[in-house]
Coordinates of C-alpha atoms in Angstrom, one line a residue:
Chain A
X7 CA -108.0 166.0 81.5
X8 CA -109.8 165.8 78.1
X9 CA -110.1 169.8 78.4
X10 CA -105.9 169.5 78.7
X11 CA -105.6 167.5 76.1
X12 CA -108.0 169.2 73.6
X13 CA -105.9 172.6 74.3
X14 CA -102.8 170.5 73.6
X15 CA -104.4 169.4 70.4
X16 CA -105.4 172.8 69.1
X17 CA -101.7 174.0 70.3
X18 CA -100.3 171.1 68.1
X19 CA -102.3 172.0 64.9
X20 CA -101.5 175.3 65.1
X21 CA -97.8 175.0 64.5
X22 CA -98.4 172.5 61.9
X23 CA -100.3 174.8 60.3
X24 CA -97.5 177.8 60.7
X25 CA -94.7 175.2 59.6
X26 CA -96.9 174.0 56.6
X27 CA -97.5 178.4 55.8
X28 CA -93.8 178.7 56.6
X29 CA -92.8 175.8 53.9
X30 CA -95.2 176.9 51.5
X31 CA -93.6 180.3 51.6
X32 CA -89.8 178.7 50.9
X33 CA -89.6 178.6 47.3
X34 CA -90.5 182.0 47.3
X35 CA -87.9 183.6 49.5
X36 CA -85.3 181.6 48.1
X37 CA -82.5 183.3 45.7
X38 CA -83.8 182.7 42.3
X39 CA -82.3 181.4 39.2
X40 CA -82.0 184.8 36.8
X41 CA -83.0 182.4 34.1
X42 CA -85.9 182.0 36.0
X43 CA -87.2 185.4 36.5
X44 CA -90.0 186.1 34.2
X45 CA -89.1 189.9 33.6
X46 CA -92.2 192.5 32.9
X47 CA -92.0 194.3 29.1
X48 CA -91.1 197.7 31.0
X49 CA -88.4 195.6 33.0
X50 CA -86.6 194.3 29.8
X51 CA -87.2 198.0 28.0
X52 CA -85.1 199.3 31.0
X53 CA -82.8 196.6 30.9
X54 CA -81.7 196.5 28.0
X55 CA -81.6 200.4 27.5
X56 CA -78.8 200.0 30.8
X57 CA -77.1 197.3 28.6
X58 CA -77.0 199.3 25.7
X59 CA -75.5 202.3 27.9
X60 CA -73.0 200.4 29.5
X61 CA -71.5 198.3 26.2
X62 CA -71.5 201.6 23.6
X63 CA -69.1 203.2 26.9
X64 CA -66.9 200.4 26.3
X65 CA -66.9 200.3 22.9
X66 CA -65.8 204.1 22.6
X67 CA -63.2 203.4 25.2
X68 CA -61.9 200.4 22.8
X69 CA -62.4 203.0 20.0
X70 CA -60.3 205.2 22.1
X71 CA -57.8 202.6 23.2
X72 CA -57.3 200.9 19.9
X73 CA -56.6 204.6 18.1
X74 CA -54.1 205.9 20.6
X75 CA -52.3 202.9 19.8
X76 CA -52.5 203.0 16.6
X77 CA -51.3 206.8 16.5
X78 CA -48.6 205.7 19.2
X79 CA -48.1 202.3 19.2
X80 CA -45.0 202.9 17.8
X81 CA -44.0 206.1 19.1
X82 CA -44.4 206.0 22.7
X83 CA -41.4 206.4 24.7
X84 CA -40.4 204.1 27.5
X85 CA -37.1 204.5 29.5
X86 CA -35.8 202.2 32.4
X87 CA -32.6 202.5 34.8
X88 CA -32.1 199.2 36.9
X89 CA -29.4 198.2 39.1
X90 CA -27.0 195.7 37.5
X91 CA -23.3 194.3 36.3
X92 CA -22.5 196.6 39.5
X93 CA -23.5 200.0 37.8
X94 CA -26.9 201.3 36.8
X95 CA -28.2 199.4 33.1
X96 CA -30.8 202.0 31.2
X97 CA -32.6 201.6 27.8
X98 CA -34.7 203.9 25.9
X99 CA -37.0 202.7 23.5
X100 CA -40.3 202.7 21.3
X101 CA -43.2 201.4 21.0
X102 CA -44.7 198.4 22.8
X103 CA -42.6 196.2 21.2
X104 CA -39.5 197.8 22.6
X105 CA -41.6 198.3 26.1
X106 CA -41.8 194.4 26.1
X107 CA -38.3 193.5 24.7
X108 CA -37.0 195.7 27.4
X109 CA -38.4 193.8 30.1
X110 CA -36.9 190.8 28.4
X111 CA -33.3 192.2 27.8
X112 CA -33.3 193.4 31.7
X113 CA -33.9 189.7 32.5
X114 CA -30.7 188.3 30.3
X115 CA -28.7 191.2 31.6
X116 CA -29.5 190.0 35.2
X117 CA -28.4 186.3 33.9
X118 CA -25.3 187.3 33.0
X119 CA -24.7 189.4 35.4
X120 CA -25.3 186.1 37.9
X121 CA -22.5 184.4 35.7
X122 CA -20.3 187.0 35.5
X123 CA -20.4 189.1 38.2
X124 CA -16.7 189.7 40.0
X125 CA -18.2 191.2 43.3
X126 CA -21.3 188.7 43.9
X127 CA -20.7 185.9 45.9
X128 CA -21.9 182.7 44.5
X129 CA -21.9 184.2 40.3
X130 CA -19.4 181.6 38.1
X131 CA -16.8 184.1 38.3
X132 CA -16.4 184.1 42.3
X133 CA -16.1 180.4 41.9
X134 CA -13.5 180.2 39.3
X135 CA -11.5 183.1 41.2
X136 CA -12.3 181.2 44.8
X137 CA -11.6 177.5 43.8
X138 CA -9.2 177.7 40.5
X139 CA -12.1 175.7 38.4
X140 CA -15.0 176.4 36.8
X141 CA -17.1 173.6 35.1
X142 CA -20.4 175.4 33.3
X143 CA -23.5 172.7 34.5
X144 CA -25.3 172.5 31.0
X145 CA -28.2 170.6 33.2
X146 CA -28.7 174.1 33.9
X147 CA -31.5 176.5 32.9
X148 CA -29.2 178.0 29.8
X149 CA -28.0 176.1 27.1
X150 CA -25.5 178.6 26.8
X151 CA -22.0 178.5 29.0
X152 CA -21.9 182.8 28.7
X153 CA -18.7 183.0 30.8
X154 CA -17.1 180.9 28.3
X155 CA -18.2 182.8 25.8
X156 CA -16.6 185.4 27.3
X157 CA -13.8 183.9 28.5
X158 CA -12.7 182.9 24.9
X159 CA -13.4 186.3 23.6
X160 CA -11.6 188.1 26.3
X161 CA -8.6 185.6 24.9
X162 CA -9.1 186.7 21.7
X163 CA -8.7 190.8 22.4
X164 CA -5.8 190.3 25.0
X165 CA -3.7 188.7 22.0
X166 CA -4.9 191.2 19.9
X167 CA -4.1 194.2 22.1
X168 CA -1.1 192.4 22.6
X169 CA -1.7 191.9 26.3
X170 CA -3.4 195.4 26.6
X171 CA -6.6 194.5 27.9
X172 CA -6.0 192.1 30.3
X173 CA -8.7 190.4 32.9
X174 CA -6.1 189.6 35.0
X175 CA -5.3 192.6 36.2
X176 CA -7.5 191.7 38.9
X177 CA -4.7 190.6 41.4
X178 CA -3.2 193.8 40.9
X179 CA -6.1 195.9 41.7
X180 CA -6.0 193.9 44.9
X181 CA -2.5 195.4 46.3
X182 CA -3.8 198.5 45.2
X183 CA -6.6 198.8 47.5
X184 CA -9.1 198.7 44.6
X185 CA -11.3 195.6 46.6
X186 CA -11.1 197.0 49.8
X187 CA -14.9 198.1 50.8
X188 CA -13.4 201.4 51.9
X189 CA -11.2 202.0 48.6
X190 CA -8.2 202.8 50.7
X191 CA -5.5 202.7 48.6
X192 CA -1.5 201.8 49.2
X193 CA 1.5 201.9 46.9
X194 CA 2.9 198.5 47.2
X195 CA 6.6 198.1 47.0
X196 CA 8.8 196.9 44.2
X197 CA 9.0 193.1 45.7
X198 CA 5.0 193.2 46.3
X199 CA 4.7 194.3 42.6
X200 CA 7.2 192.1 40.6
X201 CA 5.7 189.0 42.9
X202 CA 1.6 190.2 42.0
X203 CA 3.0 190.6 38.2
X204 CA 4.2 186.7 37.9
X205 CA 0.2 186.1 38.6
X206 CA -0.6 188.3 35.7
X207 CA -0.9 187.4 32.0
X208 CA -4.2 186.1 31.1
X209 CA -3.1 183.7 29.0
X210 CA -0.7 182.4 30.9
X211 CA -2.7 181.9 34.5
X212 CA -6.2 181.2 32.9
X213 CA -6.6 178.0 30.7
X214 CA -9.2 176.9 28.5
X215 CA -10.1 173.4 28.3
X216 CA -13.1 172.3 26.6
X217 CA -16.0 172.9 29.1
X218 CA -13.7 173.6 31.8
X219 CA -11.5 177.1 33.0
X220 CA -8.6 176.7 35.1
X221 CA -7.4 179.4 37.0
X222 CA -3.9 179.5 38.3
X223 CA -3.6 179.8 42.1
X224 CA -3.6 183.3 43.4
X225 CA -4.6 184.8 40.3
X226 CA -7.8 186.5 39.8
X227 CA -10.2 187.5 37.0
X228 CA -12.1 190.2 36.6
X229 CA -14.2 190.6 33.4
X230 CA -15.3 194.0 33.9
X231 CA -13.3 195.7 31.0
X232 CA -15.5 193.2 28.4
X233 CA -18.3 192.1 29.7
X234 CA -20.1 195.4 29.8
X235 CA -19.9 195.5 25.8
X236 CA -20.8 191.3 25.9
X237 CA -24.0 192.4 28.1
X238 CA -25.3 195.2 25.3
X239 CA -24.6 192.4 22.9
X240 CA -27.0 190.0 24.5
X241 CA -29.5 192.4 25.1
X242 CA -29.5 193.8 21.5
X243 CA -30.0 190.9 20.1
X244 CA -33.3 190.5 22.5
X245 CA -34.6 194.0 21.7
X246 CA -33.6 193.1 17.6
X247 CA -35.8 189.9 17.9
X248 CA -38.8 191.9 20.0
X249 CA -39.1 194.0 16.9
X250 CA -38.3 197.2 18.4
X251 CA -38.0 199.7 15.6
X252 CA -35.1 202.3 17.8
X253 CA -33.4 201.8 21.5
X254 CA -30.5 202.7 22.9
X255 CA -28.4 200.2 25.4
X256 CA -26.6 202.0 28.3
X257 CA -24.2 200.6 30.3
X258 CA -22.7 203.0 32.6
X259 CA -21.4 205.1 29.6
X260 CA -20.7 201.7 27.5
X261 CA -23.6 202.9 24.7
X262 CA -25.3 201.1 21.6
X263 CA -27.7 202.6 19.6
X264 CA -30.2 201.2 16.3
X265 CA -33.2 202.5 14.7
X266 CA -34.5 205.0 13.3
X267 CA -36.4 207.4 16.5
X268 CA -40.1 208.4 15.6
X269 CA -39.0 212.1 15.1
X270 CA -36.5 211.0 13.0
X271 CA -33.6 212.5 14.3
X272 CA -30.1 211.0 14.1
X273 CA -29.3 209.7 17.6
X274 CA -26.7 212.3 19.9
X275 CA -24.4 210.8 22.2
X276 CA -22.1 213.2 24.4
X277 CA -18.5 212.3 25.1
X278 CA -17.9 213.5 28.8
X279 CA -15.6 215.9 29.7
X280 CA -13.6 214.6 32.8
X281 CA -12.3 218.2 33.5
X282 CA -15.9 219.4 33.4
X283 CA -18.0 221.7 31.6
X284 CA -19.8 220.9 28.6
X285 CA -19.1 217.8 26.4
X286 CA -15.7 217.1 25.2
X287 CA -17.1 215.9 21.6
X288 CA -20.8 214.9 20.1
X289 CA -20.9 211.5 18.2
X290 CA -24.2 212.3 15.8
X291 CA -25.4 209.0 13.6
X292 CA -28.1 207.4 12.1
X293 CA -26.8 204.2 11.5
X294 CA -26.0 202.0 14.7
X295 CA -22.8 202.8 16.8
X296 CA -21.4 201.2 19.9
X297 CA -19.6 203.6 22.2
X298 CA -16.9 203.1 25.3
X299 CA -14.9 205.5 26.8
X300 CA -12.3 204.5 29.7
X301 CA -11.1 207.2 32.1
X302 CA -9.6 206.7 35.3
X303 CA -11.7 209.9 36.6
X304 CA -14.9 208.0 38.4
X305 CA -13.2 204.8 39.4
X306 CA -9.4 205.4 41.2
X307 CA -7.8 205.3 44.9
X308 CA -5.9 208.2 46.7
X309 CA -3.0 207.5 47.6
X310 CA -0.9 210.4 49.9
X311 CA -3.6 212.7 48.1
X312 CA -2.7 211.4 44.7
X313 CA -5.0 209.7 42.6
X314 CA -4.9 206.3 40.9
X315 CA -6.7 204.7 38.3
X316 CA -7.9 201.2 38.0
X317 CA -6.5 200.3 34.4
X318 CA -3.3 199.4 34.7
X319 CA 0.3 199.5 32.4
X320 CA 0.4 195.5 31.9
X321 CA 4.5 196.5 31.3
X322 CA 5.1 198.5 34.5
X323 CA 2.0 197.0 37.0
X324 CA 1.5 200.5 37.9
X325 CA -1.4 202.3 37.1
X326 CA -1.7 204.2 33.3
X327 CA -1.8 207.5 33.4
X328 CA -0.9 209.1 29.9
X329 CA -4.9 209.9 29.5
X330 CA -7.8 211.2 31.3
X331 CA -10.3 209.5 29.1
X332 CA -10.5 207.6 25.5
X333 CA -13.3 207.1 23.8
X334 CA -14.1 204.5 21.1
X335 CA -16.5 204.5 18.5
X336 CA -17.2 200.7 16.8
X337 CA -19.7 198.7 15.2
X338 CA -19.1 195.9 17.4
X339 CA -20.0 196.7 21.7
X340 CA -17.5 194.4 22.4
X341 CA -14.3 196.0 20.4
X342 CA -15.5 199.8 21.9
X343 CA -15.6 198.5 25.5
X344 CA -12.5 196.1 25.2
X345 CA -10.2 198.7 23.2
X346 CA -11.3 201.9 25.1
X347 CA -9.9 200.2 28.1
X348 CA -6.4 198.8 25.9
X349 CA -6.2 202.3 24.4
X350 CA -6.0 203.6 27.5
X351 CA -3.2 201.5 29.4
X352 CA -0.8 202.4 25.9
X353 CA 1.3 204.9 25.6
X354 CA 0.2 207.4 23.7
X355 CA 2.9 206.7 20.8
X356 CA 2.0 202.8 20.8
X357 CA -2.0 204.1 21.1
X358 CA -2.0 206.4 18.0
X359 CA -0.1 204.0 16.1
X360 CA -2.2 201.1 16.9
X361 CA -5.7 203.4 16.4
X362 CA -4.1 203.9 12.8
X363 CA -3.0 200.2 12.1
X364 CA -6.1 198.8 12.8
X365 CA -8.7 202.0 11.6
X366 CA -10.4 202.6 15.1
X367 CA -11.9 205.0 15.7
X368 CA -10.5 207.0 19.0
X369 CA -10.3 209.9 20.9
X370 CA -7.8 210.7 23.9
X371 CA -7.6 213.4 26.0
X372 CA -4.3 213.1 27.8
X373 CA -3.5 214.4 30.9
X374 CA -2.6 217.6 29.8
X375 CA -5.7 218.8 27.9
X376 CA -4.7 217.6 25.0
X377 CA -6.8 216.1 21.9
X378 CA -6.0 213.4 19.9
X379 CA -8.3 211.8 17.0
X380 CA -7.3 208.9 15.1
X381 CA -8.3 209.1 11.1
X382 CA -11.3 206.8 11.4
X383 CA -12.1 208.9 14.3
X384 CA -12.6 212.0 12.8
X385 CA -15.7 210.7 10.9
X386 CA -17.5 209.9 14.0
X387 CA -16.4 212.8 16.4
X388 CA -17.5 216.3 16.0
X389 CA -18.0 219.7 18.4
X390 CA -14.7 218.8 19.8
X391 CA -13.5 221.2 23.0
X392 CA -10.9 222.7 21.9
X393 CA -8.6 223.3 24.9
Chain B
X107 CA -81.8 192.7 45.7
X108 CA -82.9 190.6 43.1
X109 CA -83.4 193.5 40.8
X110 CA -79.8 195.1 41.5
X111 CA -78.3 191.6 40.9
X112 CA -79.8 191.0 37.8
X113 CA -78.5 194.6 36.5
X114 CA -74.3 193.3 36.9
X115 CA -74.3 191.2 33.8
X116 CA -71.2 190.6 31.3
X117 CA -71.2 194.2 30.0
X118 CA -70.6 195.3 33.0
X119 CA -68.2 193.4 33.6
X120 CA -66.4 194.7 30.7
X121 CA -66.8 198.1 31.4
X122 CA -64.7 197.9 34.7
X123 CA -62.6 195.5 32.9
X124 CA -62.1 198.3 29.9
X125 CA -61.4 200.7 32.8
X126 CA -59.0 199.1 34.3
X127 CA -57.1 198.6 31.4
X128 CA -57.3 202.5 30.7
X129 CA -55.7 203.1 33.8
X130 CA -52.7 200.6 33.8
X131 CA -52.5 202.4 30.4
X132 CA -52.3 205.8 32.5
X133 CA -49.7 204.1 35.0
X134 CA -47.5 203.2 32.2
X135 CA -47.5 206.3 30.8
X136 CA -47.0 207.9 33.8
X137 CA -43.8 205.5 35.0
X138 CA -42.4 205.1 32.0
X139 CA -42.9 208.1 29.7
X140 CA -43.9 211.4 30.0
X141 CA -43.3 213.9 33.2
X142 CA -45.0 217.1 32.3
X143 CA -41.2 218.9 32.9
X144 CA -38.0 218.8 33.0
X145 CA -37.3 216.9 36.1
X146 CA -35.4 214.2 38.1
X147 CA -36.7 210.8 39.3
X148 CA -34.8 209.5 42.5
X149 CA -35.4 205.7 42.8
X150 CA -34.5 203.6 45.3
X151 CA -33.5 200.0 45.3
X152 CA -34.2 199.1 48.8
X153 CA -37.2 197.3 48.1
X154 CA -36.5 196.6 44.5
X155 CA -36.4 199.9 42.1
X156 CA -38.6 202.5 43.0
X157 CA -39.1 205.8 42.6
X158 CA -39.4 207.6 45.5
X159 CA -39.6 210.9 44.5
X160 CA -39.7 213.7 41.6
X161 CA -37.8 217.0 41.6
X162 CA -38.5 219.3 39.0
X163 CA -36.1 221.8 38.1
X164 CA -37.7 224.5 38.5
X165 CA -35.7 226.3 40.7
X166 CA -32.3 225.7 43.0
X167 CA -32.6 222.8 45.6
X168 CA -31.1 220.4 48.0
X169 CA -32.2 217.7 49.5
X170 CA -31.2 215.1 51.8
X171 CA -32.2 211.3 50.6
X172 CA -31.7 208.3 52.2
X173 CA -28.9 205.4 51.0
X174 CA -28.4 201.7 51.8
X175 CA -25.8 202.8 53.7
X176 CA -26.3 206.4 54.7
X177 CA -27.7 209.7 53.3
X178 CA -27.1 211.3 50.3
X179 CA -27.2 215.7 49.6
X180 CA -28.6 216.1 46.3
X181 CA -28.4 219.6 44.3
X182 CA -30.8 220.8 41.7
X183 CA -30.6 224.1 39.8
X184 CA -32.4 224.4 36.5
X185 CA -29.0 225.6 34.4
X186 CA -26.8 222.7 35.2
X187 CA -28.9 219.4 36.8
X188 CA -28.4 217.8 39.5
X189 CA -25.1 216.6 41.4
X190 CA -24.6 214.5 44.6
X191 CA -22.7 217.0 46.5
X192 CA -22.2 214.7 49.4
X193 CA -22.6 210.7 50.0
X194 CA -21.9 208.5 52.7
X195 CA -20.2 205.4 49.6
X196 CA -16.8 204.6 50.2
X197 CA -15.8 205.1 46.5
X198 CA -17.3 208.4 45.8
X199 CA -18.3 207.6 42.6
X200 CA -21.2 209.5 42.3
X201 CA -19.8 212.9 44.0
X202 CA -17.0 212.2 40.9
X203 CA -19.4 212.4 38.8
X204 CA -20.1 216.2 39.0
X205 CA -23.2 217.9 37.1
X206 CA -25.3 216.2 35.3
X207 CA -28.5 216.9 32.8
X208 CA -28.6 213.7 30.8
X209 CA -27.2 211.2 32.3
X210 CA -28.4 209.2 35.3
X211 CA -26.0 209.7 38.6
X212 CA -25.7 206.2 40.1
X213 CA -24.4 205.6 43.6
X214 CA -24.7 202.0 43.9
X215 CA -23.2 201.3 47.3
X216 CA -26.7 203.5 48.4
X217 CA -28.8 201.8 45.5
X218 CA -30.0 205.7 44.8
X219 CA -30.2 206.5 41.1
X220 CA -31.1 210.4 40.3
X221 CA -32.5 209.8 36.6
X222 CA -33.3 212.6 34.2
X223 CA -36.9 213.2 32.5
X224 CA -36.1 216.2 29.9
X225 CA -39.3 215.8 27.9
X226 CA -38.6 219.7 26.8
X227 CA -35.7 218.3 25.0
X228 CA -33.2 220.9 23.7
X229 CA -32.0 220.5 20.1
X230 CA -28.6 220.0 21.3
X231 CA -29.7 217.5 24.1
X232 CA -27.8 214.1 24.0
X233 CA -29.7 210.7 23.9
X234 CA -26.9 209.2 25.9
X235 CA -23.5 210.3 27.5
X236 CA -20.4 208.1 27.3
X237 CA -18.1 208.5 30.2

């Protein structure tokens, strides 16, 4: 029994004395504090040679960094296309300025385009077209009501193109096919006509009130013939405030231009050729230009293997058809994208005489090959085709 | 181990940090400027703008790409651009628009755009085309 317990006893001390070994040996297996560590001369030699390695790399690569931007910062080119205002939106610039003011001019685009938009369910314009009102909520994000804005200048260039350029036009692009998803066209008859052209007129369907639009009923809107130029407005004025030395604004062929480029060169835009080929006519400038051009060659139904465009004669209902395209040269976005599409629904005597009244410069190509330049427009147009 | 950890100090740090930042650089450069030749980006917008691929023109091709709504025949051929000789949109838009060596072709009913790169830019290559 004693033997038992002295065995026990022996057992007992010796795993006191392996747990006392075992917790004396902690501290030093534990992680420890790199504060702690009490580093050898040949360990801080080494270390510090590894530091010294490791930060004169980074410094040459700031070195390297710092003087590309320097050589570049201002030169480096930086293009982007996005999908937007139903078309694709691109904008060359420079520098990282422009990179940056880019990115901030896509985002406004993309706002208006939510305001403005005919085809997107849910954008200000479907709900003035759907339920005949449109109140802009100011509570809103924007302290801006944009489709007022544009509202009020679309008022201001249908009186001025005396009914020319008219947003509500919409309700006759609608018996024409023109909303259908498939684009099937259809003549409608003289009765279907004369009835659609009584909801026509913008200034007599579509009333401004203060904060409010009225729509009358079964009219429609559809801004697309000005907000294009109202868009490059907006976004110029982003890329002007980013401090972007040169960029160009493209909106599906609606075009603005500033800057001097880094090479210096004077900024080229081509006027297309709807019959083909090369160009039609160069427009070669320095100084900033706003470009439109209005053709019914990308954008028509076919009717009985006919084509029709989508601007339409505001005096007949029908679609215009003196010209295939007319480009207009401005210093205002707005004025090129609003009176390329007026030019075009004139006849051509009313058109010339009105490009001569008020100095625009215009170029038409009518239907049969032929090319007209207004007076103003000859100092903006040159390599014209000849036919 | 304690060793090794007490090599990964702030410097280091910086180094991948500096590296990094040299390669965003890189990826800038290489998705917003410079294609080593004339060539055509096809992007996408299924899954927000993408670019999906890079033909350069080199030599005559077609190829078939994919649409929102069906598939698109491209064209290529070093002397004129490229042209969407066939699409599945209802508007035909982008057909309508013929050749092109400047200007982006668009069919948005697809959310394809065929966008130009000319860094060997001709003297008598526009910046833009109005149309």
């Amino acid at each position: 029994m004693d033997d038992e317990k002295k065995v026990n006893t022996t057992e007992v001390n010796a795993e006191e004395k392996v747990q006392a070994e075992n917790t004396q040996q902690k501290p030093e297996q534990a992680p420890r504090n790199p504060a702690d560590i009490e580093l050898t001369p040949e360990e801080i030699k080494k270390n510090l040679k590894k530091r010294l390695v490791s930060s004169s790399i980074l410094i040459l690569l700031l070195i390297l960094v710092s003087s590309f931007f320097y050589v570049h910062g201002d030169t480096m080119y930086f293009e982007d296309t996005r999908f937007l205002m139903n078309t694709a939106y691109t904008i060359k610039t420079y520098g990282i300025k422009g990179f940056l003011g880019m990115q901030a001019a896509f985002k406004k685009i993309h706002q208006v385009e939510n305001l403005t938009s005919f085809y997107q369910q849910g954008s200000g314009l479907s709900s003035l077209n759907k339920t005949g009102s449109y109140v802009y909520d100011f509570n809103n994000k924007q302290k801006r009501d944009l489709l007022r804005e544009i509202a009020m200048g679309a008022k201001f260039m249908y009186e001025n193109t005396d009914g020319y350029f008219d947003p509500s036009f919409a309700a006759l692009h609608e018996i024409y096919g023109f909303h259908t998803p498939d684009k099937i066209g259809r003549l409608p008859d003289d009765t279907e006509l004369a009835n659609t052209m009584l909801k026509c007129g913008y200034n007599h369907v579509l009333h401004i009130e203060g904060d409010k639009l009225t729509l009358n009923s079964g009219s429609m809107i559809d801004f697309g013939g000005i907000v294009g130029g109202y868009s490059i407005m907006c976004a110029r004025a982003i890329l002007q405030a980013s401090g972007c030395k040169a960029f160009l604004i493209d909106d599906a062929g609606d075009i603005w231009f500033e800057g001097e480029k880094p090479d210096k060169s004077p900024w080229k835009i081509a006027v297309k050729d709807p019959r083909g080929g090369s160009s039609l006519a160069m427009i070669v400038s320095k100084t900033p230009l706003a470009i439109s051009t209005s053709g019914s060659y990308e954008r028509y139904v076919t009717v009985n293997g006919k084509k029709y465009g989508h601007i339409m004669d505001p005096k007949t209902g029908k679609p215009a058809d003196y010209y295939d395209s007319v480009t207009v040269v401005s210093l205002d976005p707005i004025q090129s994208d609003v009176l390329s599409t007026a030019l075009f629904a004139m006849p051509p005597e009313k058109a010339y005489k009105y490009a001569e009244d008020k100095n625009v410069a215009a170029l038409f190509l009518d239907t049969k090959g032929e090319i007209t330049v207004s007076t103003k427009g000859k100092l903006y147009f040159s390599d014209i085709k000849v036919k | 181990m304690n060793n090794q950890k007490q090599w990964w100090g702030k410097g280091d740090s910086l180094l991948i940090l500096g590296l990094a930042f040299m390669g965003m650089i890189a990826w800038l450069v290489s998705r917003f400027g410079f294609v080593g030749a004339d060539a055509f980006l096809i992007k996408s917008n299924n899954n927000g703008i993408e670019t999906i691929q890079t033909v350069t023109l080199d030599s005559d091709k077609t190829i078939t790409v994919k649409g929102q709504i069906g598939e698109m025949q491209l064209e290529f051929k070093p002397d004129k651009g490229a042209r969407v000789a066939s699409s599945t949109c209802p508007c035909q838009v982008c057909v309508n628009s013929g050749w092109s060596r400047t200007e982006a072709l668009i069919c948005v009913p697809n959310g394809i755009i065929i966008q130009p790169k000319l860094n060997n830019q001709k003297p008598d290559t526009a910046d833009a085309v109005t149309r």
